[in-house]
PDB file of C-alpha atoms in Angstrom:
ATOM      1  CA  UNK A 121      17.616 127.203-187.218  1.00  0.00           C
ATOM      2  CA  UNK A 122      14.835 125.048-185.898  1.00  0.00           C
ATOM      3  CA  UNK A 123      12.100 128.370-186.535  1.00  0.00           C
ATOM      4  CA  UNK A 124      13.787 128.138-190.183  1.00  0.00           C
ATOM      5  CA  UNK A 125      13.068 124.568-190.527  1.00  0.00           C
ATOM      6  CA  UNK A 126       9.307 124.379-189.397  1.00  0.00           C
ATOM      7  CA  UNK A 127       8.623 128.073-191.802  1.00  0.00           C
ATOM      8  CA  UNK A 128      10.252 126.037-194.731  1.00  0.00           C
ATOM      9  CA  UNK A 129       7.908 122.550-193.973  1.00  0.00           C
ATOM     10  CA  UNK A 130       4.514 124.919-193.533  1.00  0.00           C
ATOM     11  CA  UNK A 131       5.588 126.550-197.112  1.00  0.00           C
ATOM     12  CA  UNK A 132       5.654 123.450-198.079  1.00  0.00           C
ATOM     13  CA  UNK A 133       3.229 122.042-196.700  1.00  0.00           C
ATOM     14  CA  UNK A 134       0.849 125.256-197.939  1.00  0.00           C
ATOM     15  CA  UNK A 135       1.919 124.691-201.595  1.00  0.00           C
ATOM     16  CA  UNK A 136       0.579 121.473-201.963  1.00  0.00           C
ATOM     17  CA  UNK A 137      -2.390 121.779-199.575  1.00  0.00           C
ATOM     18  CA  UNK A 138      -5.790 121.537-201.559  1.00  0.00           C
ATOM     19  CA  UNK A 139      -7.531 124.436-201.347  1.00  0.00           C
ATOM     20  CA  UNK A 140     -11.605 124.130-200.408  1.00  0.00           C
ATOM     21  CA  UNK A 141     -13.410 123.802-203.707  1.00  0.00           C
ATOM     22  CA  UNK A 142     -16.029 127.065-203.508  1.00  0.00           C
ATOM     23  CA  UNK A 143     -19.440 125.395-204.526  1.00  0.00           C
ATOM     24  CA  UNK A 144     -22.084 127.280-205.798  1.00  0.00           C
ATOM     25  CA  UNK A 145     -25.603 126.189-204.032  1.00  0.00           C
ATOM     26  CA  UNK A 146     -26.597 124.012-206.781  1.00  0.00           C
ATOM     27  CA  UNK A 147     -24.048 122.013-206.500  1.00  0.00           C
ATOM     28  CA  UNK A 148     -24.165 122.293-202.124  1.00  0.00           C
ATOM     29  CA  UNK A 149     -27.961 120.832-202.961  1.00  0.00           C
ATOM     30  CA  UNK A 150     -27.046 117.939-205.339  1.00  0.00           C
ATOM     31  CA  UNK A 151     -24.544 116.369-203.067  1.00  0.00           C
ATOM     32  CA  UNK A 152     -26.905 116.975-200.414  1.00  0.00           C
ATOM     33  CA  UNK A 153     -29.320 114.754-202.054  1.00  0.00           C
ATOM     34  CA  UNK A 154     -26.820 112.376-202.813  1.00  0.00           C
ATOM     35  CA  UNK A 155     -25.955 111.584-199.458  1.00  0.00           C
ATOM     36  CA  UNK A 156     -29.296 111.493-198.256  1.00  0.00           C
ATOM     37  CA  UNK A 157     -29.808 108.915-200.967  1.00  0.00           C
ATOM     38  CA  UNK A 158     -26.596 106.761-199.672  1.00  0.00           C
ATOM     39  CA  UNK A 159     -28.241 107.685-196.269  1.00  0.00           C
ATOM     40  CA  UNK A 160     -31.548 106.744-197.047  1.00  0.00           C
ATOM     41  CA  UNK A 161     -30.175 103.449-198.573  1.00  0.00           C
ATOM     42  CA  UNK A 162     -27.987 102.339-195.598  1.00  0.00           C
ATOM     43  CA  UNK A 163     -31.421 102.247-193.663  1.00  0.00           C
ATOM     44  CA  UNK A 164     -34.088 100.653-195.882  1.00  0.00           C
ATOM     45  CA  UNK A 165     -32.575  97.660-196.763  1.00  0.00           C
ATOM     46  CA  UNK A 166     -36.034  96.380-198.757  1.00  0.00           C
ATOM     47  CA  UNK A 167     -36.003  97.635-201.827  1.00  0.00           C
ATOM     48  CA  UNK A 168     -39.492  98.562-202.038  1.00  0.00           C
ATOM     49  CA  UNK A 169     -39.621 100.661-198.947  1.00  0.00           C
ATOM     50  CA  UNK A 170     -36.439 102.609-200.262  1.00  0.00           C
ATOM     51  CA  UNK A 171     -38.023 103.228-203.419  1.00  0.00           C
ATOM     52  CA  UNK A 172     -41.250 105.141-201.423  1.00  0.00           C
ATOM     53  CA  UNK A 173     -38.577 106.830-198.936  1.00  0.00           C
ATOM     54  CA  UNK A 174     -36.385 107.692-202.110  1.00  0.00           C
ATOM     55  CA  UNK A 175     -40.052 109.610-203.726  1.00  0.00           C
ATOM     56  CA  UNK A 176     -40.577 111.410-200.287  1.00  0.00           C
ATOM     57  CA  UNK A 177     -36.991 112.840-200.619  1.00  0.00           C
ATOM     58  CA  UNK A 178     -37.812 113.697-204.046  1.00  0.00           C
ATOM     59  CA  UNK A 179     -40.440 116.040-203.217  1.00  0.00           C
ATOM     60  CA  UNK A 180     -39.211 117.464-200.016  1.00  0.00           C
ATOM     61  CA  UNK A 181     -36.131 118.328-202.410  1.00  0.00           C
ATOM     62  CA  UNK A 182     -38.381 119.261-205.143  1.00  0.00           C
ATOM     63  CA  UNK A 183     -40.284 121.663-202.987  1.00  0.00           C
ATOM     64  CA  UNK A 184     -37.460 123.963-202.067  1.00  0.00           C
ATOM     65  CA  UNK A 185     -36.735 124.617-206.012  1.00  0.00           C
ATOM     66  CA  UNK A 186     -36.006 128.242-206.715  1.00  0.00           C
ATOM     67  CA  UNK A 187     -35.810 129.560-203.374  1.00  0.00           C
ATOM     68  CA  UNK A 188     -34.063 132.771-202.536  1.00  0.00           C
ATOM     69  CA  UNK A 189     -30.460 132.822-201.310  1.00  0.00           C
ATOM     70  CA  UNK A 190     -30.954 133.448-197.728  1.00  0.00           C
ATOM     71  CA  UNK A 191     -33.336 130.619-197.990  1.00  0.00           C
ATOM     72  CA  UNK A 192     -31.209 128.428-199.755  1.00  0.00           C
ATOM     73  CA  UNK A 193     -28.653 128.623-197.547  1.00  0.00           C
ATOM     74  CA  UNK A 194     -30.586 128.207-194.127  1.00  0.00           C
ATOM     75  CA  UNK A 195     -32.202 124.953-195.774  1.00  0.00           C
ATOM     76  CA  UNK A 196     -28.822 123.739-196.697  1.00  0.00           C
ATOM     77  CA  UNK A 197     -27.718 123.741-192.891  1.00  0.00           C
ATOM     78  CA  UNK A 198     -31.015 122.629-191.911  1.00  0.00           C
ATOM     79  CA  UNK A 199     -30.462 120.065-194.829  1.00  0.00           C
ATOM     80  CA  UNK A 200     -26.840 118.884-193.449  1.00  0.00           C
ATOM     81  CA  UNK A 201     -27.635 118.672-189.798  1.00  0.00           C
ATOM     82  CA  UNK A 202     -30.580 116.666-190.825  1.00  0.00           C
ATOM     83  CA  UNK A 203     -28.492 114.402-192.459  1.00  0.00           C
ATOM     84  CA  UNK A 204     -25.718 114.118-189.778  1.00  0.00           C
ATOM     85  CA  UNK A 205     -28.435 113.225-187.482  1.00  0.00           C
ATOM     86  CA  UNK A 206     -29.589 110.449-189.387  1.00  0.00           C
ATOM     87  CA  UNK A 207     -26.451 108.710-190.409  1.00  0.00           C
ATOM     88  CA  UNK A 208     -26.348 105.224-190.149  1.00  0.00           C
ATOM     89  CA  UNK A 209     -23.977 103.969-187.900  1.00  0.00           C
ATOM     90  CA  UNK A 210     -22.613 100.811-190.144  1.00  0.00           C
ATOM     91  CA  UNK A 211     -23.610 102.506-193.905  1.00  0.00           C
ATOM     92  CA  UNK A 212     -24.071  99.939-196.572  1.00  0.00           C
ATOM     93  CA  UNK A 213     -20.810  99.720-199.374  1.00  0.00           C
ATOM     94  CA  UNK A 214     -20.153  98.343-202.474  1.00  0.00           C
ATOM     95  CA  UNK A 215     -18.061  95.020-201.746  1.00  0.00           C
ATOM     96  CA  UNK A 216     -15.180  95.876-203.668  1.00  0.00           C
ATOM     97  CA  UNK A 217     -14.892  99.652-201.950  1.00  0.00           C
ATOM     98  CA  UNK A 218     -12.738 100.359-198.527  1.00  0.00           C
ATOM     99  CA  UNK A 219     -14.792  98.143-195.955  1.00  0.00           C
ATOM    100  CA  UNK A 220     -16.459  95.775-198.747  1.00  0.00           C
ATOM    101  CA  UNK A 221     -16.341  92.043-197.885  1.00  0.00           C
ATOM    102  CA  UNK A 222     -14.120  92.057-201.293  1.00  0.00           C
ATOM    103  CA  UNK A 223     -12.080  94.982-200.996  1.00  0.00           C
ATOM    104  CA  UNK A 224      -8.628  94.202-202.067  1.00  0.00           C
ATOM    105  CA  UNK A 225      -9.347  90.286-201.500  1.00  0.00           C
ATOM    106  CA  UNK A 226      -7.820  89.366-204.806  1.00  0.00           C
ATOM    107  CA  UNK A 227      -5.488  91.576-205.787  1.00  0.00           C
ATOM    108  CA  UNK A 228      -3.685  90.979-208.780  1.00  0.00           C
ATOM    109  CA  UNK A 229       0.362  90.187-207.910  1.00  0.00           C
ATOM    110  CA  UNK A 230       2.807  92.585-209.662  1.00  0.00           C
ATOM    111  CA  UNK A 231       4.380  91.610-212.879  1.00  0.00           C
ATOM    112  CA  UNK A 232       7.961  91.592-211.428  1.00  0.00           C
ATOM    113  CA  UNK A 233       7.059  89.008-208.799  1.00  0.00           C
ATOM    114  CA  UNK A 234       5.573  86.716-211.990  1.00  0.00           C
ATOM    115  CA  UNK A 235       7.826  87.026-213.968  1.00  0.00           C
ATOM    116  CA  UNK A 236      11.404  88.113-212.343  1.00  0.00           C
ATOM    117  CA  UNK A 237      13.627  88.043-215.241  1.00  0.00           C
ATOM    118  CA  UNK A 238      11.267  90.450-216.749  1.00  0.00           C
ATOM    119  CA  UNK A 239      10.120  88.298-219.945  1.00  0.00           C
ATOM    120  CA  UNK A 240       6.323  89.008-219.515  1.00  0.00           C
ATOM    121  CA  UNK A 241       3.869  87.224-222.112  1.00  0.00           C
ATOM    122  CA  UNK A 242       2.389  89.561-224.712  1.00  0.00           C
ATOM    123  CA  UNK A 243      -1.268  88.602-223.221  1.00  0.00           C
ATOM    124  CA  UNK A 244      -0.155  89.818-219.910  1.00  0.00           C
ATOM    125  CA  UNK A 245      -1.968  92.710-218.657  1.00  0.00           C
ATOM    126  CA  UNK A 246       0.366  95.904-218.599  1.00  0.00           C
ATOM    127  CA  UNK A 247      -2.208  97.813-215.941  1.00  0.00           C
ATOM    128  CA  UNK A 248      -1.975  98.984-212.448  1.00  0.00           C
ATOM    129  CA  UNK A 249      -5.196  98.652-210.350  1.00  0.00           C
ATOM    130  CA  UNK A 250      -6.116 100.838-207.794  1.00  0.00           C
ATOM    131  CA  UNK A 251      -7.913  99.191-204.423  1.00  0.00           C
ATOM    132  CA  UNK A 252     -10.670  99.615-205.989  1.00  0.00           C
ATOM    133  CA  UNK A 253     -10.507  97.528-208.705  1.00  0.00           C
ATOM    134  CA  UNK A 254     -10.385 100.413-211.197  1.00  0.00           C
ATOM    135  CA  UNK A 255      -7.930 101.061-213.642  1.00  0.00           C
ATOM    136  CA  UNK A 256      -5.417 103.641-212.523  1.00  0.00           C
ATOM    137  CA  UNK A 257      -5.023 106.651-214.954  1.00  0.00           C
ATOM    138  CA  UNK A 258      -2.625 109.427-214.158  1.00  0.00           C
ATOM    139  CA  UNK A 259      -4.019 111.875-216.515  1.00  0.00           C
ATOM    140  CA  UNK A 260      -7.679 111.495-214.358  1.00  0.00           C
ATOM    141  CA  UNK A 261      -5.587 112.113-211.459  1.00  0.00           C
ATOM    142  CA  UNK A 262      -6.701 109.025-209.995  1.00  0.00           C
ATOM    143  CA  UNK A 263      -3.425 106.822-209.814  1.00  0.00           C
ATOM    144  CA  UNK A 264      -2.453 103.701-207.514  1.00  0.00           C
ATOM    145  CA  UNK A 265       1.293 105.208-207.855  1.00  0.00           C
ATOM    146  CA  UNK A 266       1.605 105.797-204.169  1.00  0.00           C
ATOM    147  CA  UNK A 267      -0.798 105.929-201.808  1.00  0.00           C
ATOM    148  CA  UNK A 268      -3.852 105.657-200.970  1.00  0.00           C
ATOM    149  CA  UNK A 269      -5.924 107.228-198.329  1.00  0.00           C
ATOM    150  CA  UNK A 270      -8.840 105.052-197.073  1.00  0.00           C
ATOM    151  CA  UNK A 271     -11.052 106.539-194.398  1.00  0.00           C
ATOM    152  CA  UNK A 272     -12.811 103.144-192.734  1.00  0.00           C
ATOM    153  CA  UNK A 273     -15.100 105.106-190.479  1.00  0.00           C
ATOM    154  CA  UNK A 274     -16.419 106.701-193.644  1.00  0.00           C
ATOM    155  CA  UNK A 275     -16.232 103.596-195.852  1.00  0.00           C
ATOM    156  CA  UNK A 276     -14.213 105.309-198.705  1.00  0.00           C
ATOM    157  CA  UNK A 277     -10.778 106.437-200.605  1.00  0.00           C
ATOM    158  CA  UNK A 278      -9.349 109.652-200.369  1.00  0.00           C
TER     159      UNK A 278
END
């Protein structure tokens, strides 16, 4: 019975599992070079000095264009152990993201605790936020009906 139990929770379990998105290289490269840019940011703080850093990136990216496959995919683990090697250890945020100094500080308070008989004003706002301050949307899959996964070594939502 118990065997039954567990086979019936891992079917489950595999049905709503994401699978791995399969990337082509172009798109390996461009988040790449977006997280070297966050990267690159959470160390030069001056704006200046990121701005020279950001160019150098540029090129060493820029320089790699239309190599071959083999290529492309040596530089890409080259590119990625580069980049674990050289993450920051306390990465800058937005304030209003998981780990911001304003993350969730305000939050707006549900209708139903404003108004408990359930007479709302016509001005009130008939939204959901997400903890990010967003508007939640179930149609872009991005939805505050739930919850919410934040990773706080990472800094982000999941």
């Amino acid at each position: 019975m118990a065997a039954n139990l567990n086979d019936a929770f891992r079917s489950a379990a595999n049905q709503i599992r994401q699978r791995p998105v399969n990337l082509t290289s172009n798109q390996e490269v461009c988040r790449l070079y977006r997280h070297s840019m966050k990267t690159l940011l959470a160390w030069c703080v001056d704006r200046d000095i990121f701005l020279d850093e950001a160019a150098l990136l540029r090129e060493r990216f820029d320089a790699e264009r239309g190599a071959s496959s083999s290529a492309v995919s040596r530089l890409l683990k080259e590119g990625k152990e580069e980049l674990f090697k050289n993450t920051h250890p306390d990465p800058y945020c937005v304030p209003f993201m998981p780990g911001g100094s304003l993350f969730m500080r305000n939050p707006p308070p549900p209708l139903e605790v404003c108004f408990p008989d359930g007479n709302y004003p016509a001005d009130a706002p008939t939204v959901t936020f997400n903890p990010d301050m967003s508007v939640s949307k179930v149609e872009t899959g991005k939805s505050a009906v739930g919850t919410v996964l934040v990773d706080f070594t990472k800094k982000n939502m999941e």
